[in-house]
PDB file of C-alpha atoms in Angstrom:
ATOM      1  CA  UNK A 752       0.013  -0.128   0.244  1.00  0.00           C
ATOM      2  CA  UNK A 753       1.056   3.507  -0.865  1.00  0.00           C
ATOM      3  CA  UNK A 754       1.609   6.677   1.372  1.00  0.00           C
ATOM      4  CA  UNK A 755      -1.168   8.175  -0.451  1.00  0.00           C
ATOM      5  CA  UNK A 756      -3.549   5.041  -0.204  1.00  0.00           C
ATOM      6  CA  UNK A 757      -2.553   5.209   3.909  1.00  0.00           C
ATOM      7  CA  UNK A 758      -3.524   8.644   4.190  1.00  0.00           C
ATOM      8  CA  UNK A 759      -6.813   8.432   1.822  1.00  0.00           C
ATOM      9  CA  UNK A 760      -7.754   5.595   4.353  1.00  0.00           C
ATOM     10  CA  UNK A 761      -7.672   8.049   7.085  1.00  0.00           C
ATOM     11  CA  UNK A 762      -9.022  11.202   5.250  1.00  0.00           C
ATOM     12  CA  UNK A 763     -11.290  10.392   2.642  1.00  0.00           C
ATOM     13  CA  UNK A 764     -12.710   6.752   3.837  1.00  0.00           C
ATOM     14  CA  UNK A 765     -14.644   8.481   7.110  1.00  0.00           C
ATOM     15  CA  UNK A 766     -16.291  10.962   4.771  1.00  0.00           C
ATOM     16  CA  UNK A 767     -17.773   8.475   2.333  1.00  0.00           C
ATOM     17  CA  UNK A 768     -18.273   5.349   4.759  1.00  0.00           C
ATOM     18  CA  UNK A 769     -22.119   4.691   5.695  1.00  0.00           C
ATOM     19  CA  UNK A 770     -23.107   2.998   8.698  1.00  0.00           C
ATOM     20  CA  UNK A 771     -26.092   0.794   8.207  1.00  0.00           C
ATOM     21  CA  UNK A 772     -29.311   2.039   9.830  1.00  0.00           C
ATOM     22  CA  UNK A 773     -32.387  -0.036   9.968  1.00  0.00           C
ATOM     23  CA  UNK A 774     -34.989   0.797   7.549  1.00  0.00           C
ATOM     24  CA  UNK A 775     -33.286   3.972   6.454  1.00  0.00           C
ATOM     25  CA  UNK A 776     -33.843   5.230   2.798  1.00  0.00           C
ATOM     26  CA  UNK A 777     -30.340   4.340   1.463  1.00  0.00           C
ATOM     27  CA  UNK A 778     -30.860   7.740  -0.546  1.00  0.00           C
ATOM     28  CA  UNK A 779     -30.051   9.434   2.819  1.00  0.00           C
ATOM     29  CA  UNK A 780     -26.741   8.074   2.896  1.00  0.00           C
ATOM     30  CA  UNK A 781     -25.840  10.663  -0.001  1.00  0.00           C
ATOM     31  CA  UNK A 782     -25.412  14.380   0.986  1.00  0.00           C
ATOM     32  CA  UNK A 783     -26.337  15.184  -2.638  1.00  0.00           C
ATOM     33  CA  UNK A 784     -29.857  14.241  -3.786  1.00  0.00           C
ATOM     34  CA  UNK A 785     -29.649  11.269  -5.880  1.00  0.00           C
ATOM     35  CA  UNK A 786     -32.854   9.438  -7.541  1.00  0.00           C
ATOM     36  CA  UNK A 787     -32.071   5.870  -6.791  1.00  0.00           C
ATOM     37  CA  UNK A 788     -29.305   3.396  -5.427  1.00  0.00           C
ATOM     38  CA  UNK A 789     -27.379   0.246  -6.487  1.00  0.00           C
ATOM     39  CA  UNK A 790     -25.474  -1.780  -4.473  1.00  0.00           C
ATOM     40  CA  UNK A 791     -21.858  -3.423  -5.431  1.00  0.00           C
ATOM     41  CA  UNK A 792     -20.827  -6.428  -3.146  1.00  0.00           C
ATOM     42  CA  UNK A 793     -17.163  -6.827  -3.145  1.00  0.00           C
ATOM     43  CA  UNK A 794     -15.955  -4.364  -5.415  1.00  0.00           C
ATOM     44  CA  UNK A 795     -12.429  -5.425  -5.725  1.00  0.00           C
ATOM     45  CA  UNK A 796     -10.151  -2.674  -6.659  1.00  0.00           C
ATOM     46  CA  UNK A 797     -13.274  -0.826  -7.765  1.00  0.00           C
ATOM     47  CA  UNK A 798     -12.995  -0.111 -11.504  1.00  0.00           C
ATOM     48  CA  UNK A 799     -16.421  -1.409 -12.114  1.00  0.00           C
ATOM     49  CA  UNK A 800     -17.969   0.917  -8.940  1.00  0.00           C
ATOM     50  CA  UNK A 801     -16.102   4.112 -10.263  1.00  0.00           C
ATOM     51  CA  UNK A 802     -17.141   3.531 -13.887  1.00  0.00           C
ATOM     52  CA  UNK A 803     -21.067   3.003 -12.995  1.00  0.00           C
ATOM     53  CA  UNK A 804     -20.834   6.032 -10.509  1.00  0.00           C
ATOM     54  CA  UNK A 805     -19.475   8.358 -13.598  1.00  0.00           C
ATOM     55  CA  UNK A 806     -21.857   7.344 -16.017  1.00  0.00           C
ATOM     56  CA  UNK A 807     -24.748   7.780 -13.876  1.00  0.00           C
ATOM     57  CA  UNK A 808     -23.847  10.837 -11.420  1.00  0.00           C
ATOM     58  CA  UNK A 809     -27.821  11.173 -10.366  1.00  0.00           C
ATOM     59  CA  UNK A 810     -27.328   7.430  -8.917  1.00  0.00           C
ATOM     60  CA  UNK A 811     -25.800   6.933  -5.266  1.00  0.00           C
ATOM     61  CA  UNK A 812     -23.321   3.666  -5.636  1.00  0.00           C
ATOM     62  CA  UNK A 813     -22.900   1.937  -2.343  1.00  0.00           C
ATOM     63  CA  UNK A 814     -19.862  -0.423  -2.214  1.00  0.00           C
ATOM     64  CA  UNK A 815     -19.361  -3.132   0.396  1.00  0.00           C
ATOM     65  CA  UNK A 816     -15.642  -4.584   0.511  1.00  0.00           C
ATOM     66  CA  UNK A 817     -14.383  -6.369   3.673  1.00  0.00           C
ATOM     67  CA  UNK A 818     -10.572  -5.957   2.542  1.00  0.00           C
ATOM     68  CA  UNK A 819      -8.370  -2.893   3.299  1.00  0.00           C
ATOM     69  CA  UNK A 820      -6.275  -3.344   0.115  1.00  0.00           C
ATOM     70  CA  UNK A 821      -9.254  -3.163  -2.149  1.00  0.00           C
ATOM     71  CA  UNK A 822     -10.775  -0.291  -0.146  1.00  0.00           C
ATOM     72  CA  UNK A 823      -7.313   1.507  -0.608  1.00  0.00           C
ATOM     73  CA  UNK A 824      -7.370   1.167  -4.173  1.00  0.00           C
ATOM     74  CA  UNK A 825     -10.645   2.252  -4.751  1.00  0.00           C
ATOM     75  CA  UNK A 826     -10.204   5.436  -2.867  1.00  0.00           C
ATOM     76  CA  UNK A 827      -7.258   6.268  -4.988  1.00  0.00           C
ATOM     77  CA  UNK A 828      -9.670   6.351  -7.963  1.00  0.00           C
ATOM     78  CA  UNK A 829     -12.241   8.163  -6.182  1.00  0.00           C
ATOM     79  CA  UNK A 830      -9.496  10.777  -5.290  1.00  0.00           C
ATOM     80  CA  UNK A 831      -8.322  11.182  -9.089  1.00  0.00           C
ATOM     81  CA  UNK A 832     -12.180  11.636 -10.187  1.00  0.00           C
ATOM     82  CA  UNK A 833     -13.603  13.507  -7.318  1.00  0.00           C
ATOM     83  CA  UNK A 834     -16.721  11.128  -7.803  1.00  0.00           C
ATOM     84  CA  UNK A 835     -19.173  12.408  -5.135  1.00  0.00           C
ATOM     85  CA  UNK A 836     -22.286  10.203  -5.541  1.00  0.00           C
ATOM     86  CA  UNK A 837     -20.510   6.912  -3.990  1.00  0.00           C
ATOM     87  CA  UNK A 838     -20.930   5.539  -0.265  1.00  0.00           C
ATOM     88  CA  UNK A 839     -18.558   2.857   0.985  1.00  0.00           C
ATOM     89  CA  UNK A 840     -18.796   0.073   3.812  1.00  0.00           C
ATOM     90  CA  UNK A 841     -15.684  -1.779   4.719  1.00  0.00           C
ATOM     91  CA  UNK A 842     -17.370  -4.909   6.296  1.00  0.00           C
ATOM     92  CA  UNK A 843     -19.923  -7.776   5.114  1.00  0.00           C
ATOM     93  CA  UNK A 844     -22.457  -6.685   2.224  1.00  0.00           C
ATOM     94  CA  UNK A 845     -25.037  -9.126   4.716  1.00  0.00           C
ATOM     95  CA  UNK A 846     -25.322  -5.625   7.134  1.00  0.00           C
ATOM     96  CA  UNK A 847     -26.162  -3.104   4.714  1.00  0.00           C
ATOM     97  CA  UNK A 848     -28.842  -5.654   2.939  1.00  0.00           C
ATOM     98  CA  UNK A 849     -30.060  -6.659   6.436  1.00  0.00           C
ATOM     99  CA  UNK A 850     -30.723  -2.900   7.133  1.00  0.00           C
ATOM    100  CA  UNK A 851     -32.582  -1.836   4.101  1.00  0.00           C
ATOM    101  CA  UNK A 852     -35.869  -1.048   3.837  1.00  0.00           C
ATOM    102  CA  UNK A 853     -38.247  -3.075   1.302  1.00  0.00           C
ATOM    103  CA  UNK A 854     -37.954  -2.162  -2.587  1.00  0.00           C
ATOM    104  CA  UNK A 855     -35.208   0.413  -1.965  1.00  0.00           C
ATOM    105  CA  UNK A 856     -32.545  -0.948  -4.303  1.00  0.00           C
ATOM    106  CA  UNK A 857     -32.575  -0.448  -8.060  1.00  0.00           C
ATOM    107  CA  UNK A 858     -29.785  -2.625  -9.134  1.00  0.00           C
ATOM    108  CA  UNK A 859     -27.254  -5.355  -7.221  1.00  0.00           C
ATOM    109  CA  UNK A 860     -23.781  -6.581  -8.604  1.00  0.00           C
ATOM    110  CA  UNK A 861     -22.054  -9.333  -7.547  1.00  0.00           C
ATOM    111  CA  UNK A 862     -19.052  -9.567  -9.837  1.00  0.00           C
ATOM    112  CA  UNK A 863     -16.726 -12.265  -9.680  1.00  0.00           C
ATOM    113  CA  UNK A 864     -17.319 -13.092  -6.141  1.00  0.00           C
ATOM    114  CA  UNK A 865     -14.864 -15.555  -4.219  1.00  0.00           C
ATOM    115  CA  UNK A 866     -16.202 -19.042  -5.420  1.00  0.00           C
ATOM    116  CA  UNK A 867     -15.152 -20.760  -1.999  1.00  0.00           C
ATOM    117  CA  UNK A 868     -14.248 -23.981  -4.111  1.00  0.00           C
ATOM    118  CA  UNK A 869     -14.055 -26.544  -1.449  1.00  0.00           C
ATOM    119  CA  UNK A 870     -17.290 -28.076  -0.477  1.00  0.00           C
ATOM    120  CA  UNK A 871     -17.353 -27.471   3.133  1.00  0.00           C
ATOM    121  CA  UNK A 872     -16.738 -23.767   2.470  1.00  0.00           C
ATOM    122  CA  UNK A 873     -19.787 -23.220  -0.219  1.00  0.00           C
ATOM    123  CA  UNK A 874     -21.986 -22.008   2.564  1.00  0.00           C
ATOM    124  CA  UNK A 875     -19.519 -18.967   2.590  1.00  0.00           C
ATOM    125  CA  UNK A 876     -20.714 -17.919  -1.107  1.00  0.00           C
ATOM    126  CA  UNK A 877     -22.939 -14.980  -1.323  1.00  0.00           C
ATOM    127  CA  UNK A 878     -25.397 -16.299  -3.634  1.00  0.00           C
ATOM    128  CA  UNK A 879     -27.535 -18.669  -1.053  1.00  0.00           C
ATOM    129  CA  UNK A 880     -31.298 -19.000  -1.515  1.00  0.00           C
ATOM    130  CA  UNK A 881     -31.478 -16.856   2.046  1.00  0.00           C
ATOM    131  CA  UNK A 882     -29.568 -13.958   0.469  1.00  0.00           C
ATOM    132  CA  UNK A 883     -31.584 -14.274  -2.546  1.00  0.00           C
ATOM    133  CA  UNK A 884     -34.832 -13.920  -0.295  1.00  0.00           C
ATOM    134  CA  UNK A 885     -33.025 -10.916   1.245  1.00  0.00           C
ATOM    135  CA  UNK A 886     -32.213  -9.211  -2.301  1.00  0.00           C
ATOM    136  CA  UNK A 887     -35.508  -9.838  -3.424  1.00  0.00           C
ATOM    137  CA  UNK A 888     -37.180  -7.979  -0.777  1.00  0.00           C
ATOM    138  CA  UNK A 889     -34.965  -4.951  -0.974  1.00  0.00           C
ATOM    139  CA  UNK A 890     -34.628  -4.577  -4.798  1.00  0.00           C
ATOM    140  CA  UNK A 891     -37.344  -2.856  -6.619  1.00  0.00           C
ATOM    141  CA  UNK A 892     -39.814  -4.131  -9.233  1.00  0.00           C
ATOM    142  CA  UNK A 893     -37.895  -4.483 -12.338  1.00  0.00           C
ATOM    143  CA  UNK A 894     -34.349  -4.090 -10.561  1.00  0.00           C
ATOM    144  CA  UNK A 895     -31.708  -5.937 -11.952  1.00  0.00           C
ATOM    145  CA  UNK A 896     -29.441  -8.454 -10.454  1.00  0.00           C
ATOM    146  CA  UNK A 897     -25.971  -8.952 -12.152  1.00  0.00           C
ATOM    147  CA  UNK A 898     -23.783 -11.788 -11.498  1.00  0.00           C
ATOM    148  CA  UNK A 899     -20.379 -12.835 -13.044  1.00  0.00           C
ATOM    149  CA  UNK A 900     -18.093 -15.516 -12.547  1.00  0.00           C
ATOM    150  CA  UNK A 901     -15.040 -17.429 -14.251  1.00  0.00           C
ATOM    151  CA  UNK A 902     -15.611 -20.252 -12.050  1.00  0.00           C
ATOM    152  CA  UNK A 903     -17.659 -23.025 -13.484  1.00  0.00           C
ATOM    153  CA  UNK A 904     -18.829 -24.751  -9.994  1.00  0.00           C
ATOM    154  CA  UNK A 905     -20.009 -21.504  -8.573  1.00  0.00           C
ATOM    155  CA  UNK A 906     -21.856 -20.601 -12.320  1.00  0.00           C
ATOM    156  CA  UNK A 907     -24.059 -24.027 -11.782  1.00  0.00           C
ATOM    157  CA  UNK A 908     -24.305 -23.121  -8.060  1.00  0.00           C
ATOM    158  CA  UNK A 909     -25.796 -19.705  -8.717  1.00  0.00           C
ATOM    159  CA  UNK A 910     -28.070 -20.700 -11.603  1.00  0.00           C
ATOM    160  CA  UNK A 911     -29.683 -23.841  -9.567  1.00  0.00           C
ATOM    161  CA  UNK A 912     -30.504 -21.052  -6.884  1.00  0.00           C
ATOM    162  CA  UNK A 913     -31.476 -18.364  -9.347  1.00  0.00           C
ATOM    163  CA  UNK A 914     -33.452 -20.275 -11.826  1.00  0.00           C
ATOM    164  CA  UNK A 915     -36.257 -21.800  -9.214  1.00  0.00           C
ATOM    165  CA  UNK A 916     -36.176 -18.346  -7.217  1.00  0.00           C
ATOM    166  CA  UNK A 917     -39.778 -16.998  -7.687  1.00  0.00           C
ATOM    167  CA  UNK A 918     -38.607 -13.476  -7.586  1.00  0.00           C
ATOM    168  CA  UNK A 919     -36.016 -13.487 -10.165  1.00  0.00           C
ATOM    169  CA  UNK A 920     -36.372 -13.922 -14.135  1.00  0.00           C
ATOM    170  CA  UNK A 921     -33.274 -14.924 -16.410  1.00  0.00           C
ATOM    171  CA  UNK A 922     -32.568 -11.756 -18.590  1.00  0.00           C
ATOM    172  CA  UNK A 923     -31.242 -14.089 -21.661  1.00  0.00           C
ATOM    173  CA  UNK A 924     -32.446 -15.168 -25.176  1.00  0.00           C
ATOM    174  CA  UNK A 925     -29.589 -16.630 -26.500  1.00  0.00           C
ATOM    175  CA  UNK A 926     -26.003 -17.802 -25.540  1.00  0.00           C
ATOM    176  CA  UNK A 927     -24.649 -14.270 -26.570  1.00  0.00           C
ATOM    177  CA  UNK A 928     -26.486 -12.534 -23.572  1.00  0.00           C
ATOM    178  CA  UNK A 929     -24.467 -14.454 -21.046  1.00  0.00           C
ATOM    179  CA  UNK A 930     -21.111 -15.101 -22.876  1.00  0.00           C
ATOM    180  CA  UNK A 931     -20.641 -11.634 -23.871  1.00  0.00           C
ATOM    181  CA  UNK A 932     -20.571  -8.529 -21.195  1.00  0.00           C
ATOM    182  CA  UNK A 933     -23.155  -5.588 -22.031  1.00  0.00           C
ATOM    183  CA  UNK A 934     -21.379  -2.366 -23.052  1.00  0.00           C
ATOM    184  CA  UNK A 935     -22.834  -0.815 -20.038  1.00  0.00           C
ATOM    185  CA  UNK A 936     -20.807  -3.588 -18.050  1.00  0.00           C
ATOM    186  CA  UNK A 937     -17.179  -2.518 -17.903  1.00  0.00           C
ATOM    187  CA  UNK A 938     -14.244  -4.748 -17.503  1.00  0.00           C
ATOM    188  CA  UNK A 939     -12.877  -5.361 -14.030  1.00  0.00           C
ATOM    189  CA  UNK A 940      -8.961  -6.262 -13.268  1.00  0.00           C
ATOM    190  CA  UNK A 941      -9.970  -9.966 -11.906  1.00  0.00           C
ATOM    191  CA  UNK A 942     -12.112 -10.411 -15.079  1.00  0.00           C
ATOM    192  CA  UNK A 943      -8.754  -9.155 -17.470  1.00  0.00           C
ATOM    193  CA  UNK A 944      -6.896 -11.844 -15.592  1.00  0.00           C
ATOM    194  CA  UNK A 945      -9.120 -14.665 -15.993  1.00  0.00           C
ATOM    195  CA  UNK A 946      -9.487 -13.908 -19.603  1.00  0.00           C
ATOM    196  CA  UNK A 947      -5.319 -13.690 -19.935  1.00  0.00           C
ATOM    197  CA  UNK A 948      -5.544 -17.076 -18.343  1.00  0.00           C
ATOM    198  CA  UNK A 949      -7.662 -18.814 -20.670  1.00  0.00           C
ATOM    199  CA  UNK A 950     -10.440 -18.937 -17.967  1.00  0.00           C
ATOM    200  CA  UNK A 951     -14.094 -18.026 -20.131  1.00  0.00           C
ATOM    201  CA  UNK A 952     -16.198 -15.974 -18.146  1.00  0.00           C
ATOM    202  CA  UNK A 953     -20.018 -16.084 -17.828  1.00  0.00           C
ATOM    203  CA  UNK A 954     -22.188 -12.522 -17.273  1.00  0.00           C
ATOM    204  CA  UNK A 955     -25.789 -13.281 -15.652  1.00  0.00           C
ATOM    205  CA  UNK A 956     -28.511 -10.389 -15.724  1.00  0.00           C
ATOM    206  CA  UNK A 957     -31.932 -11.265 -13.495  1.00  0.00           C
ATOM    207  CA  UNK A 958     -34.656  -9.213 -13.125  1.00  0.00           C
ATOM    208  CA  UNK A 959     -36.704  -8.659 -10.007  1.00  0.00           C
ATOM    209  CA  UNK A 960     -40.193  -9.543 -10.878  1.00  0.00           C
ATOM    210  CA  UNK A 961     -43.039  -7.354 -10.147  1.00  0.00           C
ATOM    211  CA  UNK A 962     -44.686  -8.023  -6.900  1.00  0.00           C
TER     212      UNK A 962
END
């Protein structure tokens, strides 16, 4: 970690950190008015989160990331771009989801999460039926859940749970819809590494059905 990143952890992070408050409208986490709020779970180095924030200045982006290294890298990008519509939580995304009121989130990103490949660790995977229940509660009607992975085992696991969940419908008509990353979905550092190493990536888009 560079001296600049360490300094941003001490100065900028406190300004952008949110404290989950039970039932709080997530728009209230932003000093500047936003028309909606999106959530990214585990943003890694933050390339995707910053890109979305820049392309959608009227949307508040909440990012949850438990690792200091990822947070430090993101803060460096925010410091360079002066992106104002970002709020951060250095901890478990479950804390944020649990505190959100019903139908308050317009989009959720779960991009290249840890696949926890060992069978005994599968319970640690973010995509679980119980978590999908929680996400269906906090997502607005028509809201989109985006999931990406380069791990075949995790892909099967996620599809097995998403396809049978009554609150979500898969937005795919052809194979290209899940093999090709949409234009409004920027490449992440982890994705680029996976592709260089010959691991194909899958991009899933699921929509929250109307209540």
